[in-house]
Short mmCIF file of C-alpha atoms and ligand atoms in Angstrom, two decimals:
data_model
loop_
_atom_site.label_atom_id
_atom_site.label_comp_id
_atom_site.label_asym_id
_atom_site.label_seq_id
_atom_site.Cartn_x
_atom_site.Cartn_y
_atom_site.Cartn_z
CA MET A 1 104.44 94.93 122.53
CA ASN A 2 104.06 94.64 118.92
CA LYS A 3 107.36 95.08 116.11
CA LEU A 4 106.64 99.37 115.68
CA VAL A 5 106.17 99.83 119.04
CA SER A 6 109.42 98.29 119.58
CA CYS A 7 110.54 99.76 117.41
CA LEU A 8 109.67 103.09 118.04
CA ILE A 9 109.50 103.50 122.03
CA GLY A 10 112.39 100.48 122.85
CA LYS A 11 114.38 101.91 120.58
CA LYS A 12 115.49 98.04 118.55
CA ASN A 13 117.13 98.23 116.03
CA SER A 14 116.73 94.37 115.53
CA CYS A 15 113.89 94.83 112.58
CA ILE A 16 112.56 97.08 110.02
CA PRO A 17 108.85 97.97 110.79
CA ILE A 18 106.56 98.68 107.61
CA TRP A 19 103.99 101.13 106.56
CA PHE A 20 103.23 103.16 103.95
CA MET A 21 101.57 106.57 104.61
CA ARG A 22 97.78 106.71 103.03
CA GLN A 23 98.07 103.11 102.72
CA ALA A 24 94.88 102.56 102.33
CA GLY A 25 93.36 104.67 99.13
CA ARG A 26 93.06 106.41 96.32
CA TYR A 27 95.66 103.70 93.99
CA LEU A 28 93.86 100.99 95.66
CA PRO A 29 91.16 99.50 92.83
CA GLU A 30 89.55 98.22 96.57
CA PHE A 31 88.67 101.26 98.32
CA LYS A 32 87.73 103.54 94.19
CA LYS A 33 85.46 100.75 94.13
CA ILE A 34 83.38 101.59 97.55
CA ARG A 35 84.63 105.01 97.45
CA SER A 36 82.64 105.14 93.43
CA LYS A 37 78.84 104.14 95.76
CA ASN A 38 80.16 106.25 98.43
CA PRO A 39 80.62 109.72 96.98
CA ASP A 40 80.37 112.21 100.21
CA PHE A 41 83.61 111.67 101.51
CA ILE A 42 82.92 112.19 105.15
CA ASN A 43 79.65 110.47 105.81
CA LEU A 44 81.80 107.06 104.53
CA CYS A 45 84.84 108.39 106.86
CA LEU A 46 81.43 108.24 109.58
CA ASN A 47 80.25 105.05 108.25
CA SER A 48 82.05 102.79 110.58
CA GLU A 49 82.46 99.12 108.96
CA LEU A 50 83.53 100.44 105.97
CA SER A 51 86.29 102.15 107.29
CA SER A 52 87.38 99.56 109.02
CA GLN A 53 87.09 97.19 105.53
CA ILE A 54 88.89 100.03 103.65
CA THR A 55 91.36 100.30 106.52
CA ILE A 56 92.11 96.33 106.70
CA GLN A 57 92.67 97.14 103.05
CA PRO A 58 96.04 96.78 102.59
CA ILE A 59 97.02 94.37 105.65
CA THR A 60 94.61 91.46 103.63
CA ARG A 61 96.72 92.59 99.83
CA PHE A 62 100.31 92.90 101.50
CA ASP A 63 102.76 92.07 104.59
CA LEU A 64 102.81 95.37 106.24
CA ASP A 65 103.40 96.24 110.04
CA ALA A 66 100.60 98.57 110.84
CA ALA A 67 96.90 99.52 109.83
CA ILE A 68 96.33 103.41 109.67
CA VAL A 69 92.65 104.43 110.64
CA PHE A 70 91.17 105.61 107.62
CA SER A 71 89.94 108.80 108.24
CA ASP A 72 91.23 112.29 107.75
CA ILE A 73 92.44 114.72 110.05
CA LEU A 74 89.48 117.16 108.42
CA MET A 75 87.22 114.85 110.74
CA VAL A 76 88.37 117.42 113.28
CA PRO A 77 87.41 120.82 112.55
CA PHE A 78 84.28 118.83 110.39
CA ALA A 79 83.21 118.12 114.55
CA LEU A 80 83.92 121.78 115.74
CA GLY A 81 81.02 122.36 113.20
CA GLN A 82 82.96 123.39 110.38
CA ASN A 83 81.54 122.38 106.70
CA VAL A 84 83.93 120.27 104.71
CA LYS A 85 83.77 118.46 101.35
CA PHE A 86 85.72 117.15 98.75
CA GLU A 87 86.10 117.80 95.42
CA LYS A 88 87.73 116.51 92.99
CA ASP A 89 90.83 117.32 91.76
CA VAL A 90 90.45 120.57 94.29
CA GLY A 91 91.11 118.71 97.25
CA PRO A 92 89.23 120.38 101.03
CA ILE A 93 86.91 123.34 101.09
CA LEU A 94 85.59 124.31 104.16
CA SER A 95 82.98 126.68 104.91
CA ASN A 96 83.44 129.60 106.70
CA PHE A 97 84.80 129.59 109.84
CA ASN A 98 83.06 130.96 112.34
CA LEU A 99 84.50 131.91 115.39
CA ASP A 100 81.52 132.35 117.67
CA SER A 101 80.50 129.10 117.28
CA PHE A 102 83.50 127.40 117.32
CA LEU A 103 84.52 128.25 120.64
CA GLU A 104 81.27 127.36 121.68
CA VAL A 105 81.26 123.40 120.71
CA SER A 106 81.31 121.48 124.58
CA GLU A 107 84.24 118.48 124.20
CA GLU A 108 81.19 116.46 124.53
CA LEU A 109 79.51 117.40 121.43
CA PHE A 110 83.06 117.44 119.50
CA THR A 111 82.98 113.41 120.80
CA LYS A 112 80.05 112.79 120.39
CA ARG A 113 80.44 113.53 116.63
CA LEU A 114 83.23 111.46 115.69
CA LEU A 115 81.88 107.98 117.84
CA PRO A 116 81.62 107.31 114.19
CA VAL A 117 85.69 107.16 113.74
CA TYR A 118 85.97 105.69 117.48
CA GLU A 119 83.44 102.68 116.43
CA THR A 120 85.64 101.92 113.04
CA ILE A 121 88.72 101.13 115.02
CA ARG A 122 87.39 99.46 117.63
CA ILE A 123 85.69 97.18 114.64
CA THR A 124 89.31 96.79 112.85
CA ARG A 125 91.14 96.66 116.16
CA ARG A 126 89.20 93.43 116.07
CA ASN A 127 89.93 91.92 113.20
CA LEU A 128 93.44 92.49 112.99
CA ASP A 129 96.38 90.27 113.79
CA LYS A 130 97.48 91.02 117.10
CA ARG A 131 100.62 91.33 116.21
CA LYS A 132 99.88 94.68 114.08
CA SER A 133 100.16 98.34 115.47
CA LEU A 134 96.64 100.61 114.75
CA ILE A 135 98.07 103.48 113.88
CA SER A 136 95.06 106.30 115.15
CA PHE A 137 96.23 110.04 114.20
CA ILE A 138 95.50 114.03 114.20
CA GLY A 139 96.08 117.14 111.85
CA SER A 140 98.59 119.30 113.96
CA PRO A 141 97.42 123.47 115.20
CA TRP A 142 98.98 124.57 112.73
CA THR A 143 97.71 122.20 109.40
CA LEU A 144 94.59 122.28 110.46
CA ALA A 145 94.33 125.78 111.61
CA ILE A 146 95.32 125.84 107.27
CA TYR A 147 92.73 123.97 106.40
CA MET A 148 90.52 125.84 108.10
CA LEU A 149 91.42 129.44 107.40
CA GLY A 150 91.98 128.81 104.16
CA LEU A 151 95.61 130.14 104.57
CA LYS A 152 96.61 128.58 101.41
CA GLN A 153 96.49 129.81 98.46
CA GLU A 154 96.72 128.04 94.88
CA LYS A 155 100.12 125.77 93.89
CA ASN A 156 100.27 125.78 97.86
CA ILE A 157 101.71 128.86 98.50
CA LEU A 158 100.99 131.12 102.06
CA ASN A 159 98.20 133.87 101.40
CA ASN A 160 100.97 136.52 103.58
CA ASP A 161 98.30 139.26 103.89
CA LEU A 162 95.73 136.76 105.52
CA LEU A 163 97.97 135.03 107.91
CA GLU A 164 98.65 139.35 108.83
CA ARG A 165 95.70 139.79 109.15
CA LYS A 166 93.82 136.81 111.02
CA ARG A 167 96.75 136.51 113.49
CA LYS A 168 95.02 136.88 116.45
CA GLU A 169 92.86 134.51 115.25
CA LEU A 170 94.93 132.23 114.60
CA LYS A 171 96.41 132.36 118.43
CA LEU A 172 93.34 131.59 119.82
CA ILE A 173 92.81 129.11 117.43
CA LEU A 174 95.70 126.86 117.40
CA LYS A 175 95.26 127.29 121.98
CA SER A 176 91.22 125.86 121.38
CA LEU A 177 92.51 122.96 119.31
CA ASN A 178 95.04 121.61 121.69
CA LYS A 179 91.93 120.69 124.16
CA PHE A 180 90.40 119.53 121.17
CA LEU A 181 92.88 117.35 119.42
CA CYS A 182 94.15 115.68 123.32
CA ALA A 183 90.68 113.98 123.22
CA HIS A 184 90.76 112.65 119.81
CA ILE A 185 94.28 111.05 120.59
CA ILE A 186 92.99 109.42 123.96
CA ASN A 187 89.28 108.33 122.47
CA GLN A 188 91.64 106.50 119.14
CA ILE A 189 93.82 105.12 122.00
CA ASN A 190 90.67 103.63 123.62
CA SER A 191 89.30 102.05 121.48
CA GLY A 192 91.82 100.33 120.35
CA ALA A 193 94.68 102.33 118.76
CA ASP A 194 98.63 102.09 120.34
CA ILE A 195 100.94 104.75 118.28
CA VAL A 196 99.27 108.15 117.47
CA GLN A 197 101.40 110.35 114.04
CA ILE A 198 101.09 114.27 114.15
CA PHE A 199 100.95 115.64 110.49
CA ASP A 200 101.91 118.89 110.20
CA SER A 201 101.28 118.81 107.11
CA TRP A 202 101.95 121.94 106.02
CA ALA A 203 104.65 123.10 109.09
CA GLY A 204 106.54 124.23 105.89
CA LEU A 205 105.15 126.95 104.65
CA ILE A 206 105.44 128.24 108.03
CA PRO A 207 107.91 132.24 108.24
CA GLU A 208 110.89 131.00 110.21
CA LYS A 209 110.37 133.26 112.25
CA ASP A 210 107.31 131.58 113.19
CA LEU A 211 108.61 128.05 113.68
CA ASP A 212 108.22 128.46 117.55
CA ASN A 213 104.60 129.78 118.42
CA TYR A 214 103.12 127.91 115.22
CA CYS A 215 104.98 124.48 114.74
CA TYR A 216 107.89 123.36 118.42
CA GLN A 217 105.05 124.65 120.47
CA PRO A 218 101.60 123.10 119.67
CA ASN A 219 103.50 120.31 118.77
CA GLN A 220 105.05 119.57 121.66
CA GLU A 221 102.07 119.45 123.66
CA LEU A 222 100.62 116.94 122.53
CA VAL A 223 103.69 115.54 122.69
CA ASN A 224 104.32 115.82 126.00
CA PHE A 225 100.34 114.66 126.61
CA CYS A 226 100.68 111.57 124.56
CA LYS A 227 104.24 110.85 126.68
CA ASN A 228 102.22 111.85 130.05
CA ASN A 229 99.70 108.91 128.76
CA ASN A 230 102.14 106.52 127.57
CA ILE A 231 101.28 106.89 124.27
CA PRO A 232 103.58 106.05 121.53
CA VAL A 233 104.27 109.28 119.08
CA ILE A 234 105.52 110.08 115.76
CA CYS A 235 105.71 113.94 114.48
CA PHE A 236 105.85 114.87 110.37
CA PRO A 237 106.91 118.50 110.24
CA LYS A 238 106.65 118.12 106.84
CA GLY A 239 109.15 120.94 104.62
CA ILE A 240 110.35 121.89 107.88
CA LYS A 241 114.65 121.43 106.24
CA LYS A 242 117.37 121.62 108.84
CA ASN A 243 115.08 122.59 111.46
CA TYR A 244 114.15 119.39 111.78
CA ALA A 245 117.23 120.18 114.33
CA ASN A 246 115.79 121.68 116.33
CA PHE A 247 112.37 119.78 116.19
CA ALA A 248 113.93 117.20 117.44
CA ASN A 249 115.62 118.75 120.02
CA ILE A 250 112.62 120.79 121.84
CA VAL A 251 109.94 119.07 120.93
CA LYS A 252 111.36 115.27 121.59
CA PRO A 253 108.28 112.66 119.94
CA ASP A 254 109.30 109.18 120.16
CA GLY A 255 109.20 108.92 116.17
CA LEU A 256 110.11 111.28 114.12
CA SER A 257 109.01 111.04 109.96
CA ILE A 258 110.90 112.60 107.69
CA ASP A 259 110.09 114.03 104.48
CA TYR A 260 112.01 113.35 101.05
CA GLU A 261 113.90 116.38 101.30
CA ILE A 262 115.75 116.37 103.92
CA ASN A 263 119.33 113.69 103.49
CA PRO A 264 119.38 110.48 105.09
CA GLU A 265 123.13 110.74 105.67
CA TRP A 266 122.06 114.60 107.25
CA ALA A 267 119.41 113.11 109.18
CA ARG A 268 121.45 109.86 110.80
CA GLU A 269 124.55 112.80 112.16
CA ASN A 270 121.58 115.12 113.36
CA LEU A 271 118.20 114.31 114.20
CA GLU A 272 119.50 112.12 118.19
CA GLY A 273 118.01 110.76 119.99
CA VAL A 274 114.14 109.91 117.83
CA CYS A 275 113.11 106.32 115.92
CA ILE A 276 112.91 107.76 112.11
CA GLN A 277 111.11 106.94 109.87
CA GLY A 278 110.48 107.21 106.05
CA GLY A 279 112.24 109.23 103.74
CA MET A 280 112.26 108.42 100.81
CA ASP A 281 109.88 110.08 97.90
CA PRO A 282 107.31 108.76 96.77
CA LYS A 283 107.90 109.21 93.23
CA MET A 284 110.65 106.51 93.24
CA LEU A 285 106.96 104.20 93.26
CA LEU A 286 106.67 105.12 89.83
CA SER A 287 109.96 104.79 88.27
CA ASN A 288 111.28 101.57 88.06
CA ASP A 289 112.46 98.09 89.48
CA GLU A 290 115.65 98.76 89.71
CA LEU A 291 115.59 102.66 90.35
CA MET A 292 113.38 101.94 93.17
CA PHE A 293 115.31 98.90 95.11
CA GLN A 294 118.26 101.23 94.52
CA GLU A 295 116.56 104.01 96.98
CA ALA A 296 115.21 101.42 100.16
CA GLU A 297 118.44 99.97 100.04
CA LYS A 298 120.16 102.90 100.79
CA TYR A 299 117.49 104.52 103.45
CA ILE A 300 117.94 100.47 105.02
CA LYS A 301 122.23 100.83 105.28
CA ILE A 302 121.51 104.62 106.54
CA PHE A 303 119.77 103.77 109.49
CA LYS A 304 121.48 99.95 109.25
CA ASP A 305 122.14 100.41 113.39
CA SER A 306 119.16 102.78 114.76
CA PRO A 307 115.66 102.11 115.05
CA TYR A 308 114.35 103.35 111.84
CA ILE A 309 111.18 102.67 110.17
CA PHE A 310 110.37 102.16 106.45
CA ASN A 311 108.01 104.31 105.18
CA LEU A 312 107.90 107.35 102.28
CA GLY A 313 108.97 110.86 102.74
CA HIS A 314 105.32 111.53 102.33
CA GLY A 315 102.45 109.15 101.40
CA LEU A 316 101.41 107.07 98.82
CA LEU A 317 100.30 109.14 95.26
CA PRO A 318 97.62 108.43 93.57
CA GLY A 319 98.89 106.81 90.35
CA THR A 320 101.49 104.65 92.60
CA ASP A 321 101.25 100.61 91.05
CA PRO A 322 99.21 98.12 93.67
CA TYR A 323 102.18 95.96 92.68
CA MET A 324 104.73 98.65 93.41
CA VAL A 325 104.10 98.22 97.10
CA GLU A 326 104.14 94.99 97.21
CA LYS A 327 107.75 94.58 95.01
CA LEU A 328 108.88 97.43 97.41
CA ILE A 329 107.51 95.88 101.07
CA LYS A 330 109.55 92.29 99.69
CA PHE A 331 112.31 93.74 99.06
CA VAL A 332 112.28 96.04 101.95
CA ARG A 333 111.86 92.32 104.26
CA LYS A 334 115.53 91.17 102.43
CA PHE A 335 117.04 93.34 105.16
CA GLU A 336 115.82 91.30 107.92
O1 LIG B 401 95.94 105.63 104.71
C1 LIG B 401 95.85 106.29 105.04
O2 LIG B 401 96.38 107.28 105.38
C2 LIG B 401 94.58 106.79 105.12
C3 LIG B 401 93.97 107.75 106.14
C4 LIG B 401 94.61 108.95 106.16
C5 LIG B 401 93.19 110.37 105.03
N1 LIG B 401 94.19 111.44 105.28
C6 LIG B 401 92.57 109.88 103.79
C7 LIG B 401 91.94 110.05 102.66
C8 LIG B 401 95.05 110.14 106.30
C9 LIG B 401 96.19 109.97 107.29
C10 LIG B 401 95.34 111.18 106.13
C11 LIG B 401 95.60 112.15 106.56
C12 LIG B 401 95.86 113.82 105.44
N2 LIG B 401 94.47 114.32 105.28
C13 LIG B 401 96.19 114.70 105.73
C14 LIG B 401 98.40 115.01 105.85
C15 LIG B 401 98.69 113.67 105.56
C16 LIG B 401 98.95 114.38 104.50
O3 LIG B 401 98.39 113.65 103.23
O4 LIG B 401 99.52 115.44 104.54
C17 LIG B 401 96.19 115.85 104.85
C18 LIG B 401 96.84 117.42 104.38
C19 LIG B 401 94.39 115.89 104.82
C20 LIG B 401 93.34 116.87 104.46
C21 LIG B 401 92.81 116.16 103.05
N3 LIG B 401 92.66 114.73 102.77
C22 LIG B 401 93.58 116.19 101.15
C23 LIG B 401 94.59 117.17 102.02
C24 LIG B 401 92.87 116.09 100.62
C25 LIG B 401 92.39 115.77 99.61
C26 LIG B 401 93.75 115.14 98.11
C27 LIG B 401 94.56 113.83 98.62
O5 LIG B 401 95.46 113.83 99.15
O6 LIG B 401 93.88 113.19 98.22
C28 LIG B 401 91.98 114.58 101.91
C29 LIG B 401 91.36 113.38 101.16
C30 LIG B 401 91.35 111.82 101.84
N4 LIG B 401 92.21 112.16 102.63
C31 LIG B 401 91.07 110.63 100.58
C32 LIG B 401 91.36 110.02 101.32
C33 LIG B 401 91.89 108.32 101.14
C34 LIG B 401 91.30 111.21 98.98
C35 LIG B 401 89.22 111.14 98.77
C36 LIG B 401 88.86 111.23 97.45
O7 LIG B 401 89.00 109.06 97.07
O8 LIG B 401 89.04 111.56 96.89
#
């Protein structure tokens, strides 16, 4: 068992594994160089050689315990037939959702369209140090549906009217996505990944009364699937505040990634039976050494007697100086 897996499922607290969400990407000059020659982001994710190189980039530079596959949660809507484009300074743009063509996609076709992602994983596993984890990931059904149905307005606010109009369709999509997401999980694991992280990045937009149907249940089904297949699984229901406690009790993942709004002391007291991951505000890496180290030490001390994975409360920000990442890792390593 590598360090990350033994912390996650062996619940070992003798070490602090480190990796970062969005560790491969826009803050790295070596990524920007490849990206500038590859204007189509989806095509870049379908280029297994380049995607594998990008996956390894942060591992070459830093002393991390895991690589995360370079891909995107929106590869799933892409494989289900939706057009996905990434516009600079705008974000992802998806073509109109068509329920009929969505329901027609077979699991075979879905898998066929994602074969390059699985090849990325195979190449990466061959080139990656055996002691390091290779993390695969999916978006949760709700977070994918946000993009598939365009449920979010600018400024990251839920379009309530649209949600009300789309409730029936949403229910069907959440249910249908499960089968494809399970296939994507298994395919990634069979290609050489050893952990799955489920990103529910927009869980915080779910109205309180709908958390059960749109967050806990869909995540629980995926976690149960992972458990039945002995796949270590980490959940990240970003933005649900105190409902993290309900999430931990109901969904019971191996690992629970906390966001920067969660008080770590509250998390230690209220999130039982899970390995906690992350929490520190990624903005700390935009501040100065002293503030960043102080904050990192806070998390390390609070979780010193429980299994804890060092990570952030969301992904590394595009403006992050790679040198700050290096300094942070060296600082955390001192506590081992
Ligand atoms: O190290 C890594 O984490 C790289 C792999 C990775 C990417 N996206 C690459 C990427 C992962 C794990 C993701 C997950 C992802 N994608 C999430 C969940 C995590 C989160 O941030 O909440 C979400 C919501 C998406 C959807 C998405 N993809 C958005 C909103 C955007 C545009 C803005 C942004 O956040 O970058 C993307 C594009 C994207 N995905 C880029 C990268 C490196 C930037 C592409 C570019 O160069 O323009």
